Coordinates of C-alpha atoms and ligand atoms in Angstrom, one line a residue:
M1 CA -47.0 -5.8 -26.3
G2 CA -45.4 -2.8 -24.5
Y3 CA -46.5 -0.8 -21.4
D4 CA -45.0 1.6 -18.9
V5 CA -46.0 -0.7 -16.0
V6 CA -47.0 -4.4 -15.8
I7 CA -48.7 -5.5 -12.6
V8 CA -48.6 -9.2 -11.9
G9 CA -51.6 -10.2 -9.8
G10 CA -54.9 -8.4 -10.0
A11 CA -56.4 -8.8 -6.5
V12 CA -56.4 -6.0 -4.0
M13 CA -52.8 -4.9 -4.0
G14 CA -52.5 -5.0 -7.8
A15 CA -55.8 -3.4 -8.5
A16 CA -55.3 -0.7 -5.9
T17 CA -51.8 0.1 -7.4
A18 CA -53.3 0.2 -10.9
Y19 CA -56.1 2.6 -9.7
Y20 CA -53.6 5.1 -8.0
L21 CA -51.2 5.0 -10.9
K22 CA -53.8 5.8 -13.4
D23 CA -55.7 8.3 -11.2
R24 CA -52.4 10.2 -10.5
E25 CA -51.1 9.9 -14.0
P26 CA -53.7 9.5 -16.7
S27 CA -51.1 9.1 -19.6
I28 CA -49.5 6.1 -18.1
R29 CA -50.0 2.7 -19.8
V30 CA -50.8 0.1 -17.2
V31 CA -51.7 -3.7 -17.7
V32 CA -52.7 -5.9 -14.8
V33 CA -52.0 -9.6 -15.6
E34 CA -54.4 -11.8 -13.5
R35 CA -54.7 -15.5 -14.2
D36 CA -58.0 -16.0 -12.3
P37 CA -60.6 -13.3 -12.8
T38 CA -62.8 -15.1 -10.4
Y39 CA -60.2 -14.6 -7.7
S40 CA -61.1 -18.0 -6.3
Q41 CA -57.7 -18.5 -4.5
A42 CA -56.8 -14.9 -3.8
S43 CA -56.2 -14.2 -0.2
T44 CA -58.1 -11.0 -0.6
V45 CA -61.6 -12.7 -1.0
L46 CA -60.6 -15.5 1.6
S47 CA -59.7 -12.8 4.1
D48 CA -61.7 -12.1 7.4
G49 CA -62.0 -8.5 6.2
N50 CA -60.9 -7.2 9.7
V51 CA -59.4 -3.8 9.9
R52 CA -57.7 -2.2 13.0
I53 CA -55.5 0.6 13.9
Q54 CA -54.1 -1.4 16.8
F55 CA -50.7 -2.0 15.5
N56 CA -47.3 -1.4 17.4
L57 CA -45.3 0.0 14.4
E58 CA -46.0 3.6 13.5
E59 CA -46.0 2.7 9.7
N60 CA -48.8 0.0 10.2
I61 CA -50.9 2.4 12.2
R62 CA -50.6 5.1 9.7
M63 CA -51.5 2.8 6.8
S64 CA -54.5 1.7 8.7
L65 CA -55.6 5.3 9.3
Y66 CA -55.3 6.0 5.7
G67 CA -57.4 2.8 5.0
L68 CA -60.2 4.3 7.3
E69 CA -60.0 7.6 5.5
A70 CA -60.1 5.9 2.1
L71 CA -63.2 3.9 3.1
T72 CA -65.2 7.1 4.1
D73 CA -66.2 7.8 0.4
F74 CA -65.0 4.7 -1.2
G75 CA -68.4 3.9 -2.8
E76 CA -68.5 7.5 -4.4
R77 CA -64.9 7.5 -5.6
M78 CA -65.0 4.2 -7.1
A79 CA -68.5 4.5 -8.7
V80 CA -68.7 3.5 -12.4
G81 CA -71.8 4.8 -14.0
D82 CA -74.7 3.6 -11.9
W83 CA -72.6 1.0 -10.0
K84 CA -70.9 1.6 -6.8
P85 CA -69.2 -0.8 -4.6
E86 CA -70.5 -1.2 -0.9
P87 CA -67.6 -2.1 1.3
A88 CA -70.1 -1.9 4.3
P89 CA -67.8 -1.0 7.1
R90 CA -68.8 -2.2 10.6
H91 CA -67.1 -0.5 13.4
Q92 CA -67.9 -3.1 15.9
G93 CA -64.4 -2.6 17.5
N94 CA -61.6 -5.1 18.1
L95 CA -60.9 -6.0 21.7
F96 CA -57.3 -7.4 22.2
L97 CA -57.2 -9.3 25.6
T98 CA -53.9 -9.4 27.3
D99 CA -52.5 -11.4 30.1
E100 CA -49.8 -10.2 32.5
A101 CA -47.0 -11.7 30.2
H102 CA -48.1 -9.6 27.2
R103 CA -49.3 -6.6 29.0
H104 CA -46.1 -4.6 28.5
E105 CA -46.3 -5.0 24.7
A106 CA -50.0 -4.0 24.8
E107 CA -49.1 -0.7 26.8
I108 CA -46.4 0.1 24.2
G109 CA -48.9 -0.2 21.4
L110 CA -51.5 1.8 23.2
Q111 CA -49.1 4.7 23.9
R112 CA -48.0 4.8 20.2
Q113 CA -51.6 4.6 19.0
R114 CA -52.7 7.4 21.3
G115 CA -49.7 9.4 20.5
L116 CA -50.9 9.3 16.8
G117 CA -54.3 10.6 17.9
C118 CA -56.1 7.2 17.9
K119 CA -58.8 6.7 20.4
I120 CA -58.0 3.4 21.9
E121 CA -59.4 2.4 25.3
W122 CA -57.8 0.4 28.0
L123 CA -60.2 -1.7 29.9
D124 CA -59.5 -3.7 33.0
A125 CA -60.8 -7.1 33.4
A126 CA -63.8 -6.1 35.5
E127 CA -64.8 -3.5 32.9
I128 CA -64.5 -6.1 30.0
Y129 CA -66.7 -8.5 31.9
R130 CA -69.2 -5.8 32.8
R131 CA -69.5 -4.5 29.3
F132 CA -69.1 -7.8 27.3
P133 CA -70.3 -10.7 29.6
A134 CA -69.8 -13.2 26.7
Y135 CA -66.1 -12.5 27.0
D136 CA -65.9 -13.4 30.7
G137 CA -63.1 -15.8 30.8
A138 CA -59.7 -17.0 32.0
G139 CA -58.3 -14.3 34.2
Y140 CA -57.1 -11.6 31.8
A141 CA -55.1 -8.5 32.9
G142 CA -57.3 -6.3 30.7
G143 CA -57.6 -5.4 27.1
T144 CA -57.4 -2.6 24.5
L145 CA -60.5 -1.7 22.6
G146 CA -60.3 0.1 19.3
P147 CA -63.8 1.4 18.8
L148 CA -63.1 2.2 15.0
D149 CA -61.7 -1.3 14.2
G150 CA -64.1 -3.7 12.5
S151 CA -65.0 -5.5 9.3
V152 CA -65.0 -4.5 5.7
D153 CA -66.3 -6.5 2.7
P154 CA -63.1 -7.5 0.8
S155 CA -64.9 -8.4 -2.4
A156 CA -66.5 -5.0 -2.5
V157 CA -63.1 -3.2 -2.1
L158 CA -61.4 -5.5 -4.7
Q159 CA -64.4 -5.0 -7.2
G160 CA -64.2 -1.1 -6.6
Y161 CA -60.5 -1.0 -7.5
V162 CA -60.8 -3.3 -10.4
R163 CA -63.8 -1.8 -12.0
K164 CA -62.8 1.9 -11.4
S165 CA -59.2 1.3 -12.6
A166 CA -60.5 -0.5 -15.8
S167 CA -63.0 2.5 -16.3
I168 CA -60.1 4.9 -16.3
G169 CA -58.0 3.0 -18.8
V170 CA -56.1 0.3 -16.9
E171 CA -56.0 -2.9 -19.1
Y172 CA -56.8 -6.3 -17.5
L173 CA -55.2 -9.3 -19.1
N174 CA -56.4 -12.8 -18.2
A175 CA -53.1 -14.8 -18.4
E176 CA -50.6 -16.5 -16.2
V177 CA -47.2 -14.9 -15.8
V178 CA -44.5 -17.7 -15.8
A179 CA -41.4 -15.5 -15.5
F180 CA -40.2 -12.0 -15.2
T181 CA -37.5 -10.9 -17.6
R182 CA -34.4 -8.9 -17.1
T183 CA -31.4 -7.5 -18.9
G184 CA -28.5 -6.9 -16.6
S185 CA -29.6 -4.8 -13.7
A186 CA -33.0 -3.7 -15.1
I187 CA -36.3 -5.5 -15.4
T188 CA -37.7 -5.7 -18.9
G189 CA -41.1 -7.2 -18.6
V190 CA -42.8 -10.6 -18.1
T191 CA -43.4 -13.9 -19.9
L192 CA -46.8 -15.3 -20.2
A193 CA -47.7 -19.1 -20.1
D194 CA -48.3 -18.9 -23.9
G195 CA -44.8 -17.6 -24.5
T196 CA -45.9 -13.9 -25.1
L197 CA -43.5 -11.3 -23.9
V198 CA -45.1 -8.2 -22.2
A199 CA -42.4 -5.6 -22.2
A200 CA -42.3 -2.8 -19.6
P201 CA -39.5 -1.0 -17.7
V202 CA -41.5 -1.4 -14.5
V203 CA -43.1 -4.7 -13.1
V204 CA -45.0 -4.8 -9.9
N205 CA -45.0 -8.1 -8.0
A206 CA -48.5 -8.2 -6.5
A207 CA -48.9 -12.0 -6.6
G208 CA -49.7 -12.5 -3.0
A209 CA -48.7 -15.9 -1.7
W210 CA -47.2 -16.7 -5.1
C211 CA -44.7 -13.8 -5.1
A212 CA -41.6 -15.7 -4.2
P213 CA -41.3 -18.3 -7.1
L214 CA -42.1 -15.4 -9.5
A215 CA -39.2 -13.2 -8.0
A216 CA -36.9 -16.2 -8.1
T217 CA -37.2 -16.2 -12.0
V218 CA -34.9 -13.0 -11.9
Q219 CA -32.8 -14.3 -9.1
V220 CA -34.6 -12.1 -6.4
D221 CA -34.8 -14.2 -3.1
L222 CA -38.0 -13.1 -1.2
P223 CA -38.5 -14.7 2.2
V224 CA -42.2 -15.2 1.7
L225 CA -44.1 -18.5 2.2
P226 CA -47.5 -19.5 1.5
V227 CA -49.1 -20.7 4.8
M228 CA -52.4 -22.4 5.1
R229 CA -54.9 -20.6 7.3
T230 CA -58.4 -21.8 8.0
V231 CA -61.4 -19.7 9.2
Y232 CA -64.3 -21.4 10.8
T233 CA -67.9 -20.1 10.9
V234 CA -69.6 -21.1 14.1
E235 CA -73.2 -20.6 15.2
T236 CA -73.9 -19.9 18.9
S237 CA -76.7 -18.6 21.1
I238 CA -74.6 -15.6 22.1
D239 CA -76.2 -12.2 21.5
N240 CA -73.4 -10.8 19.5
A241 CA -75.3 -7.6 18.1
A242 CA -73.1 -5.3 20.0
L243 CA -70.0 -7.3 20.7
P244 CA -66.5 -6.2 19.5
S245 CA -64.2 -8.9 17.9
V246 CA -62.1 -10.6 20.4
F247 CA -58.4 -11.5 20.1
M248 CA -56.7 -13.6 22.8
P249 CA -53.1 -13.5 23.8
S250 CA -52.7 -16.9 22.1
G251 CA -53.8 -15.4 18.8
L252 CA -57.2 -17.2 18.9
Y253 CA -59.9 -14.8 17.7
A254 CA -63.6 -14.5 17.3
I255 CA -65.2 -12.1 14.9
P256 CA -69.0 -11.5 15.4
E257 CA -71.2 -11.6 12.3
T258 CA -75.0 -11.5 12.7
G259 CA -77.4 -13.7 14.7
G260 CA -75.0 -15.4 17.0
R261 CA -72.5 -16.3 14.1
F262 CA -68.8 -15.8 14.6
L263 CA -65.7 -16.3 12.3
V264 CA -63.2 -18.2 14.4
G265 CA -59.4 -18.8 13.7
W266 CA -56.2 -19.6 15.3
S267 CA -52.7 -19.4 13.5
Q268 CA -50.3 -22.0 14.6
P269 CA -46.5 -22.1 14.2
D270 CA -46.7 -25.4 12.4
D271 CA -49.6 -24.5 10.0
P272 CA -48.7 -26.3 6.8
V273 CA -46.7 -24.5 4.1
G274 CA -47.8 -24.8 0.5
F275 CA -50.6 -24.1 -2.1
D276 CA -53.1 -26.2 -0.3
F277 CA -56.7 -25.1 0.2
S278 CA -58.1 -28.2 1.9
F279 CA -60.5 -27.6 5.0
S280 CA -60.3 -29.7 8.1
R281 CA -63.2 -29.9 10.4
G282 CA -61.2 -32.2 12.7
R283 CA -58.7 -29.5 13.4
F284 CA -61.6 -27.3 14.8
Y285 CA -62.8 -30.1 17.1
E286 CA -59.3 -31.2 18.2
L287 CA -57.6 -27.9 18.7
I288 CA -59.8 -24.8 18.4
W289 CA -63.0 -25.6 20.2
P290 CA -61.3 -26.9 23.3
E291 CA -59.2 -23.8 23.6
L292 CA -62.0 -21.5 22.8
G293 CA -64.3 -23.1 25.4
T294 CA -61.6 -22.9 28.1
Q295 CA -60.8 -19.3 27.4
L296 CA -64.3 -18.1 26.9
P297 CA -67.0 -20.5 28.3
A298 CA -69.7 -18.8 26.5
F299 CA -68.4 -20.7 23.5
E300 CA -68.6 -24.2 25.1
A301 CA -72.0 -24.7 23.1
L302 CA -71.8 -24.0 19.4
N303 CA -72.4 -25.6 15.9
L304 CA -69.6 -25.6 13.4
A305 CA -71.4 -24.4 10.3
G306 CA -68.5 -24.3 7.8
G307 CA -65.4 -22.4 6.8
W308 CA -62.8 -22.1 4.3
T309 CA -58.9 -22.1 3.9
G310 CA -56.8 -19.4 2.3
L311 CA -53.1 -18.5 2.3
Y312 CA -51.1 -16.1 4.4
E313 CA -48.2 -14.7 2.5
V314 CA -45.9 -14.8 5.5
N315 CA -42.7 -12.8 5.5
T316 CA -40.5 -15.2 7.4
L317 CA -38.0 -12.5 8.2
D318 CA -40.3 -10.2 10.4
G319 CA -43.9 -10.7 9.4
N320 CA -44.2 -7.2 7.7
A321 CA -44.8 -5.8 4.4
I322 CA -42.0 -5.6 1.7
L323 CA -42.7 -2.5 -0.2
G324 CA -40.9 -0.7 -3.0
E325 CA -38.2 -1.2 -5.5
W326 CA -35.7 -4.0 -5.2
P327 CA -32.4 -2.3 -4.8
E328 CA -30.5 -4.6 -7.1
L329 CA -33.0 -4.7 -9.9
D330 CA -34.2 -1.3 -11.5
G331 CA -37.9 -1.3 -12.1
L332 CA -39.0 -4.3 -10.0
Y333 CA -41.4 -3.1 -7.4
L334 CA -42.7 -5.2 -4.5
A335 CA -46.0 -5.3 -2.8
N336 CA -45.5 -8.5 -0.8
G337 CA -45.2 -10.2 2.5
F338 CA -48.2 -8.9 4.3
S339 CA -48.3 -11.9 6.5
G340 CA -52.1 -12.0 7.1
H341 CA -52.8 -8.3 7.7
G342 CA -52.7 -6.9 4.2
F343 CA -56.3 -6.4 3.1
Q344 CA -56.7 -3.3 5.4
H345 CA -53.4 -1.7 4.1
A346 CA -54.2 -2.1 0.3
H347 CA -55.2 1.6 0.1
A348 CA -52.0 2.9 1.6
V349 CA -49.9 0.3 -0.3
G350 CA -51.5 1.0 -3.8
R351 CA -51.0 4.8 -3.2
H352 CA -47.5 4.3 -2.0
I353 CA -46.3 2.0 -4.8
A354 CA -47.9 4.3 -7.4
E355 CA -46.2 7.4 -5.9
S356 CA -42.9 5.6 -5.9
I357 CA -43.2 4.4 -9.5
L358 CA -44.0 8.0 -10.7
G359 CA -41.2 9.4 -8.8
R360 CA -43.4 11.6 -6.6
P361 CA -43.1 12.4 -2.9
T362 CA -44.8 9.5 -1.0
S363 CA -47.7 10.5 1.3
L364 CA -46.3 8.2 4.0
N365 CA -42.8 7.5 4.9
L366 CA -42.8 3.7 4.6
S367 CA -39.0 3.5 3.9
R368 CA -38.5 1.1 6.9
F369 CA -40.7 -1.4 5.0
G370 CA -38.4 -1.1 2.0
P371 CA -36.7 -4.3 0.6
Q372 CA -33.2 -3.3 1.6
R373 CA -33.9 -4.8 5.0
I374 CA -34.3 -8.1 3.4
I375 CA -31.1 -8.0 1.7
D376 CA -29.5 -6.7 5.0
Q377 CA -31.3 -9.3 7.0
E378 CA -32.5 -6.7 9.4
P379 CA -36.0 -7.6 10.7
L380 CA -38.6 -4.9 11.6
F381 CA -40.8 -6.6 14.1
E382 CA -44.3 -5.6 15.1
Y383 CA -43.7 -7.1 18.5
A384 CA -40.2 -8.1 19.9
G385 CA -39.1 -11.2 17.9
R386 CA -42.7 -12.2 16.9
I387 CA -43.6 -12.8 13.3
I388 CA -47.4 -12.1 13.7
Ligands
FAD401 C1 -57.8 -16.7 6.0 C2 -57.2 -15.3 5.8 C3 -57.6 -14.3 6.7 C4 -57.2 -12.9 6.5 N1 -57.7 -11.9 7.3 C5 -57.3 -10.7 7.1 C6 -57.9 -9.6 7.9 O1 -58.8 -9.9 8.7 N2 -57.4 -8.3 7.6 C7 -56.4 -8.1 6.8 O2 -56.0 -7.0 6.7 N3 -55.9 -9.1 6.0 C8 -56.3 -10.3 6.2 N4 -55.7 -11.3 5.5 C9 -54.5 -11.0 4.6 C10 -55.0 -10.4 3.2 O3 -56.1 -11.2 2.7 C11 -53.8 -10.3 2.3 O4 -52.8 -9.7 3.0 C12 -54.1 -9.4 1.1 O5 -55.3 -9.8 0.5 C13 -53.0 -9.7 0.0 O6 -53.5 -9.2 -1.2 P1 -52.7 -9.5 -2.5 O7 -53.5 -8.7 -3.6 O8 -51.3 -9.2 -2.3 O9 -52.9 -11.1 -2.7 P2 -54.0 -12.0 -3.2 O10 -55.3 -11.5 -2.8 O11 -53.6 -13.5 -2.9 O12 -53.9 -11.9 -4.8 C14 -52.8 -12.5 -5.5 C15 -53.3 -12.5 -6.9 O13 -52.2 -12.8 -7.8 C16 -52.7 -13.7 -8.7 N5 -51.5 -14.4 -9.3 C17 -50.6 -15.1 -8.5 N6 -49.7 -15.6 -9.3 C18 -49.9 -15.1 -10.6 C19 -49.3 -15.4 -11.9 N7 -48.1 -16.1 -12.0 N8 -49.8 -14.8 -12.9 C20 -51.0 -14.1 -12.9 N9 -51.6 -13.9 -11.7 C21 -51.1 -14.5 -10.5 C22 -53.6 -14.6 -8.0 O14 -54.5 -15.3 -9.0 C23 -54.3 -13.6 -7.1 O15 -55.6 -13.2 -7.7 C24 -56.2 -12.7 5.5 C25 -55.7 -13.6 4.7 C26 -56.2 -15.0 4.9 C27 -55.7 -16.1 4.0

């Protein structure tokens, strides 16, 4: 089997890259190798689907802005025959609360976002409590509200890219890649679990939390670990119809769904590393509920309805994406290390990797996310010294 490009992993990053490649260059032969067409463990479908332009790095903000643009006519662009995906964007807004200790970081982000034309509001504590009484809580200095931030259905975006790319000629192969192959300083393809060699001068690693073991098969050392993250669904009597999502300085968050239901999560530095999808209700009762009730008393009464666990693909160097060709191995392209905020950037990442492979000018300058910084061990932090 021979192709121009093999993409390993067919969830949102792989499928978006495949779409942009084939859309921009119809003659290119692209195969996406995905071992699980149900995507049962893909972070994409286990994501919260939250999108925001509230980042501190200009590149992340610009990728988010392109994501918003891509969604405006996504259904029409990804339509296949009578079918069209419905990503159902909800712009309920994201409210990032800040205490005095983190106020400076929040102000830097706010200035940068506004400098790029984003309409982000600063709300002082009194204004927050007046507009959103359910978020009346523990002495915040204020918060930033991004009215265009919100939620998008990850499965719809994924299916849009998969079906559209397949309809324009991308091949999808249901198989597991066990190794990449190289000759000297050039990638030559991949080996499947049944021993088949799929030859190509370009391989894209879009294997999410599984990217590092695959890269290691060609002696490329990626600092990306699979970290367990659990999302809890809780039922409350809070009227959440007009509430934004709320993010606390500790990282604890609550995303309103419908009818008083919220998605709640809280990343911890000691969250287990590994390919483990187990779900712990105990952790919610012991850790998350006490903190939530203390920070926001409106959440003291709630019912834990359920939840799930997925994997963040954490870039332990700096918590940001690793994008582009590995400098020491021609033809190996990386779309890795998104560290829990990749879903919203898939549109920009897919376009960027496709443009890079095709040797065309890139729409966004994402060179600071290039893999050279991994080799040089020069982190590019979103916030000073903080991974996420
Ligand atoms: C709980 C949780 C909440 C999140 N919330 C958000 C959010 O609100 N907003 C946001 O922007 N991001 C969020 N994220 C992050 C986001 O989901 C990811 O950054 C993004 O989906 C990564 O997409 P991906 O295609 O790279 O990886 P994945 O979706 O994990 O896909 C990787 C694919 O590769 C396949 N694969 C792996 N190894 C092989 C192999 N050897 N052979 C063949 N196929 C292989 C897998 O089967 C899988 O389908 C969240 C993640 C989690 C876990």
